[in-house]
Structure formats: C-alpha cells, structure tokens
Short mmCIF file of N, CA and C in Angstrom, two decimals:
data_model
loop_
_atom_site.label_atom_id
_atom_site.label_comp_id
_atom_site.label_asym_id
_atom_site.label_seq_id
_atom_site.Cartn_x
_atom_site.Cartn_y
_atom_site.Cartn_z
N UNK A 775 -30.01 5.60 19.03
CA UNK A 775 -30.64 6.03 18.03
C UNK A 775 -29.48 6.05 17.02
N UNK A 776 -29.42 5.84 15.92
CA UNK A 776 -28.63 5.94 14.83
C UNK A 776 -28.88 6.80 13.78
N UNK A 777 -27.34 7.41 13.80
CA UNK A 777 -27.29 8.64 13.16
C UNK A 777 -27.71 8.42 11.58
N UNK A 778 -28.07 9.49 10.95
CA UNK A 778 -28.97 9.76 9.26
C UNK A 778 -27.62 9.18 8.55
N UNK A 779 -27.86 8.40 7.58
CA UNK A 779 -27.01 8.02 6.46
C UNK A 779 -26.58 9.17 5.35
N UNK A 780 -25.27 9.63 5.66
CA UNK A 780 -24.92 10.95 4.83
C UNK A 780 -25.25 10.99 3.47
N UNK A 781 -25.23 9.47 2.81
CA UNK A 781 -25.50 9.38 1.14
C UNK A 781 -26.71 9.58 1.35
N UNK A 782 -27.78 8.88 2.11
CA UNK A 782 -28.72 8.98 2.10
C UNK A 782 -29.64 10.44 2.37
N UNK A 783 -29.06 10.98 3.24
CA UNK A 783 -29.59 12.72 3.56
C UNK A 783 -29.00 13.12 2.48
N UNK A 784 -28.17 13.23 1.49
CA UNK A 784 -27.59 14.72 0.92
C UNK A 784 -27.50 13.79 -1.06
N UNK A 785 -28.32 12.61 -1.61
CA UNK A 785 -27.73 12.35 -2.36
C UNK A 785 -27.11 13.11 -3.49
N UNK A 786 -27.88 14.72 -3.54
CA UNK A 786 -26.83 14.93 -5.01
C UNK A 786 -25.49 15.17 -4.31
N UNK A 787 -24.91 15.31 -3.01
CA UNK A 787 -23.31 15.02 -2.64
C UNK A 787 -23.02 14.02 -2.66
N UNK A 788 -23.66 13.11 -2.97
CA UNK A 788 -23.16 11.77 -2.43
C UNK A 788 -23.09 11.15 -4.32
N UNK A 789 -23.60 12.10 -4.93
CA UNK A 789 -23.42 11.72 -6.41
C UNK A 789 -22.30 12.57 -7.15
N UNK A 790 -22.09 13.36 -6.47
CA UNK A 790 -21.00 14.19 -6.65
C UNK A 790 -19.75 13.27 -6.40
N UNK A 791 -19.71 12.80 -5.16
CA UNK A 791 -18.83 12.25 -4.64
C UNK A 791 -18.42 10.81 -5.53
N UNK A 792 -19.25 10.23 -5.85
CA UNK A 792 -19.17 9.15 -6.79
C UNK A 792 -18.88 9.41 -8.17
N UNK A 793 -19.02 10.68 -8.85
CA UNK A 793 -18.47 11.15 -9.82
C UNK A 793 -16.68 11.44 -9.64
N UNK A 794 -16.31 12.38 -8.68
CA UNK A 794 -14.99 12.20 -7.88
C UNK A 794 -14.26 11.14 -8.21
N UNK A 795 -15.15 10.11 -7.51
CA UNK A 795 -14.40 8.76 -7.42
C UNK A 795 -14.19 8.20 -8.90
N UNK A 796 -15.33 8.38 -9.60
CA UNK A 796 -14.69 7.40 -11.09
C UNK A 796 -14.18 8.30 -11.54
N UNK A 797 -13.79 10.17 -11.85
CA UNK A 797 -12.87 10.79 -12.14
C UNK A 797 -11.53 9.55 -11.72
N UNK A 798 -11.43 9.61 -10.11
CA UNK A 798 -10.45 9.12 -9.99
C UNK A 798 -9.70 8.48 -10.57
N UNK A 799 -10.70 7.21 -10.32
CA UNK A 799 -10.12 5.91 -11.25
C UNK A 799 -9.72 6.26 -12.52
N UNK A 800 -10.07 6.88 -13.30
CA UNK A 800 -9.30 7.05 -14.72
C UNK A 800 -8.09 7.97 -14.46
N UNK A 801 -8.23 8.97 -13.84
CA UNK A 801 -6.72 9.58 -13.47
C UNK A 801 -6.04 8.58 -13.22
N UNK A 802 -6.27 7.67 -12.14
CA UNK A 802 -5.38 6.47 -11.83
C UNK A 802 -5.04 5.18 -13.10
N UNK A 803 -5.89 5.03 -13.95
CA UNK A 803 -5.45 3.94 -14.84
C UNK A 803 -5.01 5.04 -15.93
N UNK A 804 -5.01 6.33 -16.28
CA UNK A 804 -4.29 6.60 -17.08
C UNK A 804 -3.10 7.17 -17.07
N UNK A 805 -2.73 7.16 -15.36
CA UNK A 805 -1.77 7.76 -14.84
C UNK A 805 -0.51 6.01 -15.00
N UNK A 806 -0.87 5.28 -14.77
CA UNK A 806 -0.36 3.96 -14.86
C UNK A 806 -0.37 3.06 -13.65
N UNK A 807 -1.37 3.36 -12.55
CA UNK A 807 -1.50 2.82 -11.83
C UNK A 807 -2.75 1.64 -11.70
N UNK A 808 -2.44 0.25 -11.53
CA UNK A 808 -3.09 -1.09 -11.90
C UNK A 808 -3.86 -1.28 -10.41
N UNK A 809 -5.01 -2.12 -10.89
CA UNK A 809 -5.91 -1.77 -9.94
C UNK A 809 -5.65 -2.60 -8.37
N UNK A 810 -4.41 -3.82 -8.64
CA UNK A 810 -4.23 -4.14 -7.40
C UNK A 810 -3.32 -2.47 -6.38
N UNK A 811 -2.79 -2.38 -7.12
CA UNK A 811 -2.08 -0.84 -6.71
C UNK A 811 -3.04 0.20 -5.79
N UNK A 812 -4.17 0.36 -6.63
CA UNK A 812 -5.29 1.05 -6.22
C UNK A 812 -5.97 0.55 -4.61
N UNK A 813 -6.45 -0.83 -5.25
CA UNK A 813 -6.67 -1.18 -4.07
C UNK A 813 -6.21 -1.57 -2.64
N UNK A 814 -4.83 -2.07 -2.96
CA UNK A 814 -3.84 -1.81 -1.67
C UNK A 814 -4.20 -0.30 -1.13
N UNK A 815 -4.00 0.95 -1.80
CA UNK A 815 -4.20 2.13 -1.11
C UNK A 815 -5.62 1.99 -0.41
N UNK A 816 -6.59 2.12 -0.59
CA UNK A 816 -8.08 2.07 -0.38
C UNK A 816 -8.01 0.97 0.57
N UNK A 817 -7.63 -0.25 0.68
CA UNK A 817 -7.31 -1.09 1.81
C UNK A 817 -6.77 -0.36 2.93
N UNK A 818 -5.69 -0.24 2.86
CA UNK A 818 -4.67 0.06 3.88
C UNK A 818 -5.00 1.35 4.47
N UNK A 819 -5.92 2.39 3.97
CA UNK A 819 -6.43 3.69 4.71
C UNK A 819 -7.57 3.20 5.16
N UNK A 820 -8.31 2.15 4.59
CA UNK A 820 -9.86 2.02 5.31
C UNK A 820 -9.58 1.07 7.03
N UNK A 821 -8.36 0.55 7.06
CA UNK A 821 -7.52 -0.31 8.09
C UNK A 821 -7.30 1.03 8.91
N UNK A 822 -6.51 1.98 8.69
CA UNK A 822 -5.91 2.78 9.52
C UNK A 822 -7.25 3.71 10.23
N UNK A 823 -8.08 3.75 9.45
CA UNK A 823 -9.35 4.72 9.81
C UNK A 823 -10.57 3.65 10.49
N UNK A 824 -10.03 2.81 10.81
CA UNK A 824 -11.01 1.40 11.00
C UNK A 824 -11.99 1.52 10.86
N UNK A 825 -12.57 1.68 9.14
CA UNK A 825 -13.88 1.97 8.38
C UNK A 825 -13.97 0.47 8.27
N UNK A 826 -15.01 -0.30 8.59
CA UNK A 826 -15.19 -1.82 8.94
C UNK A 826 -16.32 -1.78 7.59
N UNK A 827 -17.08 -0.90 7.11
CA UNK A 827 -18.06 -0.95 5.99
C UNK A 827 -16.91 -1.33 4.92
N UNK A 828 -15.90 -0.33 4.87
CA UNK A 828 -14.85 0.21 3.83
C UNK A 828 -13.94 -0.78 3.60
N UNK A 829 -13.58 -1.76 5.09
CA UNK A 829 -13.03 -2.92 4.75
C UNK A 829 -13.37 -4.04 3.91
N UNK A 830 -15.00 -3.92 4.69
CA UNK A 830 -15.43 -5.41 3.87
C UNK A 830 -15.56 -4.93 2.84
N UNK A 831 -15.92 -4.04 1.79
CA UNK A 831 -16.21 -4.15 1.05
C UNK A 831 -14.13 -4.11 0.16
N UNK A 832 -13.61 -3.44 0.14
CA UNK A 832 -12.34 -3.54 -0.66
C UNK A 832 -11.31 -4.74 -0.09
N UNK A 833 -11.66 -5.34 0.91
CA UNK A 833 -11.02 -6.46 0.87
C UNK A 833 -11.35 -7.69 -0.06
N UNK A 834 -12.75 -7.68 -0.35
CA UNK A 834 -13.55 -8.36 -1.63
C UNK A 834 -13.33 -7.82 -2.60
N UNK A 835 -12.66 -6.53 -3.17
CA UNK A 835 -12.24 -5.96 -4.00
C UNK A 835 -10.91 -6.59 -4.53
N UNK A 836 -10.51 -5.97 -3.29
CA UNK A 836 -8.68 -6.52 -3.52
C UNK A 836 -8.23 -8.21 -4.20
N UNK A 837 -9.40 -9.09 -3.63
CA UNK A 837 -9.03 -10.42 -3.85
C UNK A 837 -9.61 -10.05 -5.44
N UNK A 838 -10.78 -9.62 -5.75
CA UNK A 838 -11.20 -9.87 -7.54
C UNK A 838 -10.22 -8.63 -8.01
N UNK A 839 -9.46 -8.15 -7.51
CA UNK A 839 -8.54 -7.79 -8.25
C UNK A 839 -6.83 -8.28 -8.68
N UNK A 840 -7.58 -9.61 -8.05
CA UNK A 840 -5.77 -10.73 -7.85
C UNK A 840 -5.22 -10.32 -6.68
N UNK A 841 -4.97 -9.84 -5.94
CA UNK A 841 -4.40 -9.65 -4.31
C UNK A 841 -4.42 -10.77 -3.89
N UNK A 842 -3.12 -11.26 -3.65
CA UNK A 842 -3.27 -12.81 -3.23
C UNK A 842 -4.15 -12.61 -1.41
N UNK A 843 -4.46 -13.83 -0.64
CA UNK A 843 -4.74 -13.35 0.51
C UNK A 843 -3.75 -13.25 1.37
N UNK A 844 -2.86 -13.75 1.18
CA UNK A 844 -1.62 -13.61 1.87
C UNK A 844 -1.12 -12.20 2.10
N UNK A 845 -1.27 -11.29 1.25
CA UNK A 845 -0.95 -10.13 1.36
C UNK A 845 -1.76 -8.95 1.95
N UNK A 846 -3.28 -9.53 1.76
CA UNK A 846 -3.77 -8.86 2.36
C UNK A 846 -3.97 -9.15 3.61
N UNK A 847 -3.83 -10.33 4.09
CA UNK A 847 -3.49 -10.78 5.82
C UNK A 847 -2.67 -10.05 6.39
N UNK A 848 -1.50 -9.75 5.55
CA UNK A 848 0.12 -9.15 5.99
C UNK A 848 -0.11 -7.74 5.88
N UNK A 849 -1.01 -6.83 5.45
CA UNK A 849 -1.19 -5.51 5.13
C UNK A 849 -1.10 -4.99 6.11
N UNK A 850 -1.19 -5.09 7.51
CA UNK A 850 -1.14 -4.24 8.57
C UNK A 850 0.71 -4.38 9.00
N UNK A 851 1.68 -5.38 8.51
CA UNK A 851 2.80 -5.58 8.69
C UNK A 851 3.74 -5.21 7.47
N UNK A 852 3.31 -4.94 6.63
CA UNK A 852 3.53 -4.67 4.80
C UNK A 852 5.12 -4.08 5.36
N UNK A 853 5.66 -3.15 6.07
CA UNK A 853 6.82 -2.60 6.14
C UNK A 853 7.54 -4.03 6.45
N UNK A 854 7.59 -4.83 7.24
CA UNK A 854 8.33 -6.14 7.60
C UNK A 854 8.45 -7.33 6.83
N UNK A 855 7.72 -7.00 5.76
CA UNK A 855 7.37 -8.23 4.59
C UNK A 855 7.80 -8.04 3.67
N UNK A 856 8.58 -8.65 2.69
CA UNK A 856 9.28 -8.70 1.63
C UNK A 856 8.34 -9.93 0.42
N UNK A 857 7.55 -9.51 0.85
CA UNK A 857 6.32 -10.18 -0.12
C UNK A 857 5.80 -8.91 -1.09
N UNK A 858 5.80 -7.47 -0.76
CA UNK A 858 5.05 -6.76 -1.69
C UNK A 858 5.93 -6.38 -2.61
N UNK A 859 6.21 -6.07 -3.86
CA UNK A 859 6.76 -5.21 -4.99
C UNK A 859 7.72 -3.85 -4.30
N UNK A 860 8.03 -3.10 -4.87
CA UNK A 860 8.44 -1.88 -4.65
C UNK A 860 7.73 -1.22 -4.75
N UNK A 861 6.97 -1.03 -5.82
CA UNK A 861 5.22 -0.54 -6.67
C UNK A 861 4.43 -0.42 -5.58
N UNK A 862 4.06 -1.89 -4.83
CA UNK A 862 3.13 -1.83 -3.63
C UNK A 862 3.13 -0.99 -2.43
N UNK A 863 4.79 -1.15 -1.96
CA UNK A 863 5.01 -0.36 -0.71
C UNK A 863 4.98 0.97 -0.81
N UNK A 864 5.52 1.37 -1.95
CA UNK A 864 5.36 3.34 -2.45
C UNK A 864 3.97 3.32 -2.78
N UNK A 865 2.84 2.86 -2.83
CA UNK A 865 1.49 3.27 -3.10
C UNK A 865 1.00 3.25 -1.45
N UNK A 866 1.48 2.16 -0.98
CA UNK A 866 0.84 1.78 0.83
C UNK A 866 1.57 2.72 1.69
N UNK A 867 2.83 3.08 0.74
CA UNK A 867 3.03 4.25 1.53
C UNK A 867 2.08 5.68 1.56
N UNK A 868 1.85 6.10 0.28
CA UNK A 868 1.05 7.00 -0.03
C UNK A 868 -0.54 6.79 0.82
N UNK A 869 -0.85 5.96 1.31
CA UNK A 869 -1.49 5.53 1.54
C UNK A 869 -1.94 6.12 3.26
N UNK A 870 -0.74 5.57 3.74
CA UNK A 870 -0.72 5.83 5.26
C UNK A 870 -0.43 7.43 5.02
N UNK A 871 0.79 8.00 4.41
CA UNK A 871 1.02 9.80 4.59
C UNK A 871 -0.59 10.26 4.42
N UNK A 872 -1.23 10.27 3.75
CA UNK A 872 -2.42 10.94 3.31
C UNK A 872 -3.31 10.20 4.07
N UNK A 873 -3.41 9.05 5.22
CA UNK A 873 -4.31 8.91 6.04
C UNK A 873 -4.01 10.04 7.25
N UNK A 874 -2.88 9.64 7.44
CA UNK A 874 -2.31 10.12 9.00
C UNK A 874 -2.36 11.78 8.61
N UNK A 875 -3.08 12.83 9.31
CA UNK A 875 -2.71 13.90 9.03
C UNK A 875 -2.10 14.09 10.58
N UNK A 876 -1.12 15.90 10.74
CA UNK A 876 -0.36 15.78 10.05
C UNK A 876 0.82 15.72 9.49
N UNK A 877 1.73 15.65 7.79
CA UNK A 877 2.25 15.00 7.51
C UNK A 877 3.65 14.95 8.94
N UNK A 878 4.15 13.86 8.95
CA UNK A 878 5.58 13.93 10.01
C UNK A 878 6.76 14.00 8.93
N UNK A 879 8.04 13.95 9.41
CA UNK A 879 9.06 14.13 8.71
C UNK A 879 8.94 13.02 7.32
N UNK A 880 8.93 11.80 8.79
CA UNK A 880 8.87 10.10 8.30
C UNK A 880 7.72 10.13 6.68
N UNK A 881 6.67 10.68 7.17
CA UNK A 881 5.84 10.19 6.03
C UNK A 881 6.05 11.43 5.00
N UNK A 882 7.01 12.66 4.75
CA UNK A 882 7.56 13.56 3.98
C UNK A 882 8.37 12.83 3.09
N UNK A 883 9.21 11.74 4.53
CA UNK A 883 10.25 11.39 3.25
C UNK A 883 9.49 9.83 2.63
N UNK A 884 8.62 9.25 3.25
CA UNK A 884 8.45 8.40 2.17
C UNK A 884 7.25 8.86 0.91
N UNK A 885 6.70 9.69 1.24
CA UNK A 885 5.77 10.57 -0.16
C UNK A 885 7.14 10.83 -1.11
N UNK A 886 8.53 11.30 -0.62
CA UNK A 886 9.26 11.58 -1.53
C UNK A 886 10.12 10.27 -2.31
N UNK A 887 10.45 9.01 -1.62
CA UNK A 887 10.35 7.96 -2.00
C UNK A 887 9.63 7.42 -2.97
N UNK A 888 8.36 7.45 -2.23
CA UNK A 888 7.24 7.01 -3.17
C UNK A 888 6.88 7.70 -4.71
N UNK A 889 7.56 8.85 -4.66
CA UNK A 889 6.91 9.72 -6.11
C UNK A 889 8.13 9.20 -6.58
N UNK A 890 9.52 8.81 -6.33
CA UNK A 890 11.03 8.59 -7.22
C UNK A 890 10.21 6.92 -7.31
N UNK A 891 9.39 6.24 -7.37
CA UNK A 891 9.14 4.98 -7.69
C UNK A 891 7.97 5.31 -8.53
N UNK A 892 7.00 5.99 -8.47
CA UNK A 892 6.17 5.63 -9.07
C UNK A 892 5.87 6.86 -10.25
N UNK A 893 6.53 7.68 -10.35
CA UNK A 893 6.49 9.14 -10.90
C UNK A 893 5.70 9.62 -10.62
N UNK A 894 6.02 11.23 -11.45
CA UNK A 894 4.79 12.32 -10.92
C UNK A 894 3.51 11.94 -11.07
N UNK A 895 3.19 11.62 -12.02
CA UNK A 895 1.53 11.08 -12.91
C UNK A 895 1.05 10.12 -11.46
N UNK A 896 1.94 9.26 -11.48
CA UNK A 896 1.11 7.82 -10.77
C UNK A 896 1.13 7.99 -9.30
N UNK A 897 2.13 8.84 -9.01
CA UNK A 897 2.30 9.09 -7.88
C UNK A 897 1.30 10.52 -7.20
N UNK A 898 0.79 11.55 -7.89
CA UNK A 898 -0.36 12.13 -7.93
C UNK A 898 -1.28 11.08 -8.03
N UNK A 899 -1.70 10.59 -8.86
CA UNK A 899 -3.03 9.81 -8.93
C UNK A 899 -3.48 8.68 -7.59
N UNK A 900 -2.00 8.46 -7.37
CA UNK A 900 -1.88 7.66 -5.60
C UNK A 900 -2.70 8.20 -4.52
N UNK A 901 -2.35 9.38 -4.52
CA UNK A 901 -2.36 10.50 -3.59
C UNK A 901 -3.92 10.92 -3.63
N UNK A 902 -4.75 11.10 -5.01
CA UNK A 902 -5.82 11.42 -5.09
C UNK A 902 -6.79 10.13 -4.92
N UNK A 903 -6.34 9.00 -5.39
CA UNK A 903 -6.78 7.51 -5.03
C UNK A 903 -7.17 7.85 -3.09
N UNK A 904 -6.10 8.07 -2.66
CA UNK A 904 -5.54 8.02 -1.19
C UNK A 904 -6.81 9.31 -0.48
N UNK A 905 -6.94 10.38 -0.95
CA UNK A 905 -7.89 11.28 -0.55
C UNK A 905 -9.11 11.17 -0.79
N UNK A 906 -9.57 10.33 -1.43
CA UNK A 906 -10.93 9.70 -1.96
C UNK A 906 -11.23 8.60 -1.12
N UNK A 907 -10.62 7.67 -0.78
CA UNK A 907 -10.85 7.07 0.17
C UNK A 907 -11.38 6.99 1.64
N UNK A 908 -10.40 8.27 1.81
CA UNK A 908 -10.62 8.85 3.17
C UNK A 908 -11.83 9.61 3.27
N UNK A 909 -11.94 10.06 2.29
CA UNK A 909 -13.63 10.84 2.27
C UNK A 909 -14.68 9.62 2.55
N UNK A 910 -14.65 8.32 1.73
CA UNK A 910 -15.82 7.44 1.56
C UNK A 910 -15.76 6.84 3.12
N UNK A 911 -14.39 6.61 3.60
CA UNK A 911 -14.13 6.19 5.08
C UNK A 911 -15.05 6.95 6.16
N UNK A 912 -14.73 8.00 6.46
CA UNK A 912 -15.65 9.13 7.14
C UNK A 912 -17.45 9.20 6.84
N UNK A 913 -17.39 8.89 5.60
CA UNK A 913 -18.88 8.52 5.09
C UNK A 913 -19.54 7.86 5.87
N UNK A 914 -18.85 6.61 6.04
CA UNK A 914 -18.78 5.57 6.35
C UNK A 914 -19.19 5.12 8.03
N UNK A 915 -18.18 5.91 8.38
CA UNK A 915 -17.82 5.86 9.74
C UNK A 915 -19.16 7.00 10.04
N UNK A 916 -19.12 7.67 10.34
CA UNK A 916 -20.27 8.91 10.26
C UNK A 916 -21.38 8.52 10.34
N UNK A 917 -21.87 7.76 9.11
CA UNK A 917 -23.25 7.00 9.02
C UNK A 917 -23.32 5.81 9.52
N UNK A 918 -22.47 5.18 10.41
CA UNK A 918 -22.55 4.12 10.78
C UNK A 918 -22.92 2.76 9.90
N UNK A 919 -22.36 2.64 8.69
CA UNK A 919 -23.02 2.01 7.66
C UNK A 919 -22.84 0.51 8.11
N UNK A 920 -23.83 -0.18 8.52
CA UNK A 920 -23.59 -1.78 8.89
C UNK A 920 -23.02 -2.55 8.18
N UNK A 921 -22.21 -3.60 8.47
CA UNK A 921 -21.50 -4.44 7.79
C UNK A 921 -22.55 -5.80 7.92
N UNK A 922 -22.84 -6.11 6.84
CA UNK A 922 -23.82 -7.53 6.76
C UNK A 922 -22.73 -8.98 6.66
N UNK A 923 -23.33 -9.68 7.14
CA UNK A 923 -22.75 -11.34 6.92
C UNK A 923 -22.51 -11.66 5.14
N UNK A 924 -21.59 -11.89 5.06
CA UNK A 924 -21.69 -12.71 3.60
C UNK A 924 -21.07 -14.09 3.55
N UNK A 925 -21.62 -14.96 2.42
CA UNK A 925 -21.39 -15.88 2.07
C UNK A 925 -19.85 -16.34 1.92
N UNK A 926 -19.34 -17.56 1.02
CA UNK A 926 -17.78 -17.40 0.50
C UNK A 926 -17.87 -16.70 -0.85
N UNK A 927 -18.81 -16.39 -1.16
CA UNK A 927 -18.98 -15.75 -2.59
C UNK A 927 -18.75 -14.33 -2.47
N UNK A 928 -19.05 -13.98 -1.28
CA UNK A 928 -19.08 -12.18 -0.85
C UNK A 928 -20.66 -11.56 -1.00
N UNK A 929 -21.93 -12.57 -1.29
CA UNK A 929 -23.01 -12.26 -0.83
C UNK A 929 -23.47 -12.34 0.00
N UNK A 930 -24.79 -11.36 0.69
CA UNK A 930 -25.59 -11.27 1.57
C UNK A 930 -26.36 -12.29 1.76
N UNK A 931 -25.73 -12.43 3.06
CA UNK A 931 -26.75 -13.64 3.88
C UNK A 931 -28.21 -13.34 4.30
#
C-alpha cells in the first residue's frame, strides 16, 4: 500500500510551502543568485537525498536554465572538476552543507569560504534555497511521488 501524498492530504500546508518557495526565489534573485546557481543547489541536494522525483524535475529545470549537460553529468564529482566556476562551487558547497546535518568542521569551513565568494546576501539566499529544496525532497520521498517516463522534450509519455 502506498503512502498518502503529503501535498494532497494537506493542501493548505502545500500551498504555504509553495508560497515559501516563491518568496525564496525572489530573495535569491534580489540577492544576485542566478538561475543556474539556484538549480545547481536544487539538483545537488536532490542527489544527496536520493529524491528521484526532484532529480527528474531539476535535471530538466537545470537544462532549461542553461546548465550544460556535461556539468549536470559531472555534478557528483564537482569538487574534482575544473568545469565549475568559483560561484557555482560556492553554491554547491552550500547545498551539500545544508543537506548533510549536523555540520562538520569541513562543512563549516566550506560555508565560510562560500560566504566569502557569494557575499552575505547571496550566501543567505543560497542557504534558503537549500533549506527549501530539502523540504520538497522529504515530501516527495515520504509521499513516494512517482517518476513518469518522459520523451526527449520532457513531456510525460
């Protein structure tokens, strides 16, 4: 027996979470985070959480935001690649630290380095993006949201 979809069982809470997500998107844009940086955070957190549904969504959204497929493919090994910019690496470090709890000394050092690269406003916005996608990951995992087959254009088959 499948679990109830949390988004369907409590539509008021789902609506509030979507409002939070919209607010965080505005905060991120106002703070100077570009869409590719936002999508990198969402995609990396979804990888770490093994959220198939969110990976499906944010792989497509990452490509739509202009992230090259090669960077998406290499994302699990971003630290070993010279393809990512300093800002992208800072955003990815935030995604990882905010997803793996509690913070280790290494995570704290990564966050300090990311803050130095991004600046206070963009850094805080990146943390909010990471917090928000982690909530969505947990809802999709607990709800067992299915991943449907899609065609090359991303349309459900």
